[in-house]
Amino acid sequence: MITISIVGYTTFSQARTSLKESLFERLSFAAKLKENELNRWILDRRKKILAIAELPEINNQAKILLTSKKSTPEYESSQAYLKTSLTSFATNLSSLQEIFILTRSSRILVSSNSNQVGKYQPLVQYSEVTKSTTDYLISNFYRSAETGKPMITFAIPILSENGKLLGMFATHLNLDRIDSIIREQAGLGKTAETYLVGNIGSSLSRRNVFVSAKKFGSEEFPDGINSKGINNAINGKNGQGLYINYRGVPVIGVYRWLEYQDLALLAEIEQTEAFAPARHLASSTLVIGLTLALVMAIAMLLLGSQIVRPILAIAQTAKLVSAGDLTQKVPVITENEIGFLAQTFNQMIQQLKIHISNYLITVTF
């Protein structure tokens, strides 16, 4: 039993270690894949908005709109043309939620959403889009002052011929695709979870919340979420480990800091599911070991009885012979060493009887 227990525990430990390393690799791969896909999605949006802004007619009409007086025919003509064009682009490109042009004072002159025209929309946390060929773009999520929902805004400066800033060509992105990118489990497991976390608190009071296309935070965790993985990632660290997640459940997780989105990305799976194969293997080992031990015990009992029974018969016969009963004879049950011992013992009794008979005859005469 001790041997079987040691084997079972060793099997579980080795299987758990192998599973842990394998899961770390899978979770790391999934997290890296999602990070790359998120970056590709953002860069693709950059290409689209740049392509629209650089269309000669769009660029020319935007400059006319920004430099003409509101009451002039040129202004009205440019506004009508841009409204039709921007509305068409926003309708055909689902990833662009709204496209608009605003002045240096942040007043919207034309937009694919006509309800926004004339309103002021300061672009405090926008991501400036340039023709840079780099493989990244700083695209911070921020809370919309109007809707309170997460937002990513791309903006391109509109410059005059002498390089003077006239206004901005901007777009709010539709973030629904980001949710599908991040939340897709990709066969990691039933309890696997991948999610984005952002800090919406102040420098003095941190508040880590879920980040999705619809909102920051969740009704289930109104005060925010925390765990070892979340805290490490928010502090700019990449890593992995076994820890308690934001729900208080033991998980095996991988966490990454997305520098260009100012967010943490986590991929986790509950330890109960992760190490289930190791427990199953250890249980199977114990069951098989106990079954074999039981079979061995029965076999040893049967074998022992075959060995002990003839030995007891010899011992009992020896006891009777020592008491003077020379008529006894050991039954020869087997043909092995014990059977040979029984035959030898019977021969000894026979020789003893002959010696005693000869002695009595000699004494009589």
XYZ file of C-alpha atoms in Angstrom:
365
model
C 0.000 0.000 0.000
C 2.857 2.385 0.822
C 4.537 1.607 -2.493
C 1.298 2.123 -4.414
C 0.659 5.437 -2.630
C 4.162 6.663 -3.448
C 3.758 5.639 -7.090
C 0.345 7.355 -7.281
C 1.620 10.593 -5.747
C 4.723 10.596 -7.983
C 2.566 9.989 -11.053
C 0.257 12.857 -10.106
C 3.152 15.248 -9.425
C 4.933 14.482 -12.691
C 1.714 14.652 -14.723
C 0.764 17.944 -13.018
C 4.152 19.456 -13.837
C 3.911 18.351 -17.473
C 0.357 19.685 -17.764
C 1.350 22.989 -16.184
C 4.168 23.548 -18.670
C 1.945 22.530 -21.575
C -0.859 24.864 -20.446
C 1.549 27.759 -19.958
C 2.653 27.310 -23.564
C -0.932 27.108 -24.862
C -2.124 30.108 -22.851
C 0.953 32.154 -23.816
C 0.417 31.306 -27.465
C -3.276 32.248 -27.231
C -2.495 35.552 -25.479
C 0.212 36.446 -28.000
C -2.075 35.507 -30.871
C -4.853 37.754 -29.536
C -2.441 40.610 -28.955
C -1.169 40.334 -32.537
C -4.680 40.069 -33.942
C -5.751 43.138 -31.938
C -2.771 45.089 -33.267
C -3.499 43.946 -36.826
C -7.130 45.029 -36.484
C -6.086 48.473 -35.254
C -3.459 48.865 -38.000
C -6.025 47.848 -40.604
C -8.371 50.567 -39.297
C -5.477 53.022 -39.593
C -4.986 52.110 -43.256
C -8.698 52.567 -43.958
C -8.999 55.989 -42.332
C -5.761 57.149 -43.995
C -7.018 55.990 -47.374
C -10.255 57.957 -46.928
C -8.530 61.091 -45.661
C -6.013 61.057 -48.515
C -8.599 60.864 -51.268
C -7.940 64.060 -53.256
C -11.566 65.144 -53.429
C -12.171 64.455 -49.727
C -9.028 66.362 -48.773
C -9.823 69.316 -51.063
C -13.436 69.578 -49.949
C -12.371 69.409 -46.295
C -9.978 72.335 -46.800
C -12.695 74.354 -48.545
C -15.094 73.624 -45.683
C -12.555 74.672 -43.059
C -11.500 77.884 -44.845
C -14.846 79.107 -46.194
C -17.486 81.147 -44.413
C -20.623 79.272 -43.429
C -22.941 81.390 -45.569
C -21.053 80.901 -48.824
C -22.109 78.478 -51.590
C -18.675 76.837 -51.433
C -19.209 75.966 -47.765
C -22.661 74.481 -48.366
C -21.486 72.552 -51.413
C -18.470 71.099 -49.590
C -20.555 70.215 -46.542
C -23.161 68.414 -48.663
C -20.528 66.495 -50.597
C -18.628 65.465 -47.468
C -21.793 64.470 -45.623
C -22.794 62.130 -48.455
C -19.297 60.690 -48.782
C -18.656 60.189 -45.056
C -22.085 58.637 -44.537
C -21.386 56.210 -47.382
C -18.001 55.243 -45.945
C -19.423 54.725 -42.438
C -22.259 52.596 -43.835
C -19.990 50.367 -45.897
C -17.217 50.074 -43.324
C -18.823 48.608 -40.204
C -15.595 49.020 -38.230
C -15.958 52.829 -38.423
C -18.704 53.976 -36.076
C -18.641 57.655 -37.034
C -16.521 59.772 -39.392
C -16.398 63.525 -38.925
C -14.438 66.703 -39.563
C -13.961 69.312 -36.881
C -12.334 72.702 -36.579
C -9.308 73.658 -34.504
C -11.770 74.675 -31.787
C -13.203 71.088 -31.804
C -16.568 71.962 -33.353
C -17.937 69.318 -35.729
C -18.664 70.768 -39.186
C -19.776 67.586 -40.938
C -20.331 64.016 -39.768
C -21.731 60.687 -40.882
C -24.017 61.142 -37.861
C -25.982 64.299 -38.622
C -27.006 64.657 -34.962
C -23.416 65.528 -34.073
C -23.020 68.474 -36.478
C -22.433 71.735 -34.634
C -21.465 70.068 -31.358
C -18.114 70.469 -29.700
C -16.088 67.325 -29.209
C -12.648 67.941 -27.712
C -10.304 65.155 -28.802
C -8.410 64.777 -25.563
C -7.393 61.113 -25.843
C -7.397 60.566 -29.571
C -4.805 58.482 -31.440
C -3.048 60.530 -34.102
C -2.735 58.623 -37.350
C 0.261 59.191 -39.588
C 1.777 57.499 -42.635
C 4.334 55.752 -40.420
C 5.232 52.236 -41.546
C 5.682 50.924 -37.990
C 3.888 47.774 -36.877
C 2.161 49.461 -33.975
C -0.069 52.420 -33.232
C -0.822 53.929 -29.847
C -4.580 53.454 -29.551
C -5.676 54.029 -25.997
C -9.176 53.167 -24.900
C -10.928 56.012 -23.117
C -14.337 56.670 -21.620
C -16.599 58.743 -23.858
C -17.814 61.856 -22.050
C -21.084 61.649 -23.967
C -22.001 57.961 -23.678
C -19.695 56.725 -20.920
C -18.719 53.784 -23.141
C -15.206 52.732 -24.195
C -13.934 54.538 -27.254
C -10.979 54.587 -29.631
C -10.702 57.689 -31.805
C -8.332 58.109 -34.735
C -7.584 61.623 -35.952
C -5.603 62.981 -38.891
C -4.540 66.661 -39.006
C -5.790 68.648 -42.002
C -3.062 71.108 -42.983
C -3.017 74.098 -45.293
C -0.509 74.472 -48.114
C 1.937 76.216 -45.768
C 1.516 73.536 -43.075
C -0.898 75.413 -40.832
C -3.389 73.290 -38.895
C -6.915 73.849 -40.240
C -8.804 71.090 -38.463
C -9.007 67.341 -37.907
C -10.360 64.407 -39.888
C -11.465 61.888 -37.243
C -13.352 58.651 -36.700
C -14.702 56.724 -33.742
C -14.086 52.980 -34.145
C -16.725 50.310 -33.718
C -15.176 48.052 -31.050
C -17.478 45.031 -31.420
C -14.793 43.113 -33.320
C -12.377 43.560 -30.407
C -14.734 41.625 -28.119
C -14.864 38.694 -30.536
C -11.063 38.737 -30.860
C -10.422 38.718 -27.118
C -13.278 36.527 -25.901
C -12.798 33.721 -28.438
C -11.641 30.682 -26.435
C -9.927 28.886 -29.336
C -10.362 25.444 -27.735
C -8.536 26.317 -24.509
C -11.148 24.632 -22.302
C -14.621 24.969 -20.799
C -13.444 27.188 -17.928
C -10.898 29.133 -19.971
C -11.285 32.904 -20.085
C -9.437 35.667 -21.915
C -10.212 39.286 -21.134
C -8.932 42.863 -21.154
C -8.472 44.932 -17.999
C -7.921 48.665 -17.721
C -7.342 51.073 -14.851
C -9.980 53.828 -14.781
C -9.063 55.077 -11.320
C -6.712 57.884 -10.396
C -3.004 57.723 -9.690
C -3.858 57.589 -5.976
C -6.755 55.140 -6.168
C -6.510 52.381 -8.740
C -9.664 50.735 -10.071
C -9.141 47.821 -12.416
C -12.166 46.969 -14.559
C -13.114 44.811 -17.534
C -12.828 46.566 -20.880
C -15.256 45.600 -23.633
C -16.940 47.184 -26.615
C -19.968 48.110 -24.525
C -18.585 49.398 -21.231
C -15.876 49.609 -18.631
C -16.378 47.330 -15.622
C -19.277 44.999 -14.823
C -22.345 45.048 -12.598
C -21.055 41.928 -10.841
C -17.870 43.737 -9.741
C -18.833 47.415 -9.306
C -15.705 48.144 -7.256
C -13.349 46.660 -9.825
C -11.416 43.410 -10.060
C -8.055 42.308 -8.695
C -5.779 39.289 -8.715
C -2.062 38.600 -8.782
C -2.129 38.322 -12.577
C -4.173 41.511 -13.047
C -2.031 43.568 -10.682
C 1.233 42.385 -12.247
C -0.003 43.098 -15.774
C -1.358 46.554 -14.882
C 2.090 47.310 -13.435
C 3.594 46.635 -16.860
C 4.766 43.046 -16.309
C 4.390 39.962 -18.489
C 4.337 36.577 -16.787
C 2.521 33.406 -15.810
C 1.674 31.460 -12.695
C -0.811 29.709 -10.444
C -2.942 32.169 -8.513
C -6.449 33.048 -7.330
C -8.413 34.944 -9.989
C -10.797 37.878 -9.543
C -13.623 35.433 -8.662
C -11.589 33.760 -5.915
C -11.064 30.601 -7.998
C -7.613 28.943 -8.324
C -6.447 29.283 -11.925
C -3.393 28.788 -14.064
C -2.888 31.978 -16.028
C -0.774 34.049 -18.369
C -0.832 37.850 -18.300
C 0.538 40.479 -20.701
C 0.770 44.269 -20.645
C -0.392 45.839 -23.916
C 1.767 48.945 -23.967
C 0.186 50.577 -27.021
C -3.386 50.080 -25.755
C -2.626 50.801 -22.086
C -4.450 47.588 -21.131
C -3.755 44.209 -19.539
C -4.593 40.996 -21.390
C -5.121 37.806 -19.376
C -5.703 34.191 -20.411
C -6.689 31.808 -17.610
C -8.156 28.369 -16.998
C -9.406 26.923 -13.716
C -6.997 24.519 -12.031
C -9.755 21.941 -11.463
C -10.095 21.518 -15.224
C -6.429 22.072 -16.008
C -5.168 19.304 -13.728
C -8.099 16.896 -14.160
C -6.038 14.576 -16.445
C -3.314 14.338 -13.755
C -5.881 13.426 -11.096
C -7.471 10.897 -13.442
C -4.076 9.325 -14.159
C -3.220 9.149 -10.450
C -6.631 7.643 -9.631
C -6.251 5.063 -12.395
C -2.770 4.200 -11.114
C -4.088 3.733 -7.570
C -7.051 1.618 -8.706
C -4.860 -0.585 -10.888
C -2.252 -0.842 -8.128
C -4.822 -1.801 -5.492
C -6.370 -4.363 -7.839
C -2.974 -5.919 -8.544
C -2.155 -5.882 -4.816
C -5.413 -7.711 -4.046
C -4.741 -10.295 -6.758
C -1.197 -10.699 -5.453
C -2.430 -11.141 -1.885
C -4.893 -13.854 -2.934
C -2.194 -15.581 -4.974
C 0.198 -15.436 -2.033
C -2.426 -16.916 0.284
C -3.072 -19.774 -2.125
C 0.629 -20.348 -2.670
C 1.284 -20.104 1.045
C -1.367 -22.691 1.836
C 0.220 -25.094 -0.653
C 3.568 -24.637 1.072
C 2.398 -24.550 4.674
C -0.059 -27.505 4.592
C 2.524 -30.232 3.823
C 5.015 -28.667 6.251
C 2.386 -28.759 9.006
C 1.675 -32.399 8.107
C 5.397 -33.225 8.514
C 5.537 -31.320 11.796
C 2.453 -33.144 13.154
C 3.862 -36.537 12.106
C 7.221 -35.671 13.718
C 5.394 -34.853 16.941
C 3.609 -38.213 16.965
C 6.774 -40.104 16.095
C 8.632 -38.361 18.903
C 5.864 -39.629 21.206
C 6.660 -43.215 20.103
C 4.068 -43.768 17.369
C 6.154 -45.242 14.553
C 3.090 -46.173 12.533
C 2.701 -42.643 11.286
C 3.469 -41.709 7.710
C 3.705 -38.269 6.145
C 1.393 -37.870 3.133
C 3.381 -36.943 0.016
C 1.233 -34.129 -1.482
C 3.676 -32.457 -3.852
C 6.640 -33.451 -5.961
C 8.798 -30.448 -5.123
C 11.337 -29.960 -2.325
C 8.612 -30.326 0.322
C 7.495 -33.629 -1.258
C 11.109 -34.794 -1.237
C 11.336 -33.802 2.447
C 8.174 -35.840 3.197
C 9.570 -38.899 1.405
C 12.884 -38.576 3.274
C 11.025 -38.234 6.582
C 8.997 -41.402 5.814
C 12.218 -43.250 4.989
C 13.693 -42.057 8.294
C 10.661 -43.426 10.166
C 10.991 -46.723 8.313
C 14.717 -46.942 9.134
C 13.954 -46.070 12.754
C 11.399 -48.877 12.939
C 13.925 -51.351 11.523
C 16.615 -50.252 13.994
C 14.248 -50.515 16.917
C 13.047 -53.989 15.789
C 16.638 -55.218 15.464
C 17.489 -53.805 18.872
C 14.524 -55.584 20.507
C 15.493 -58.900 18.873
C 19.057 -58.505 20.109
C 17.943 -57.756 23.640
C 15.555 -60.724 23.669
C 18.276 -63.207 22.750
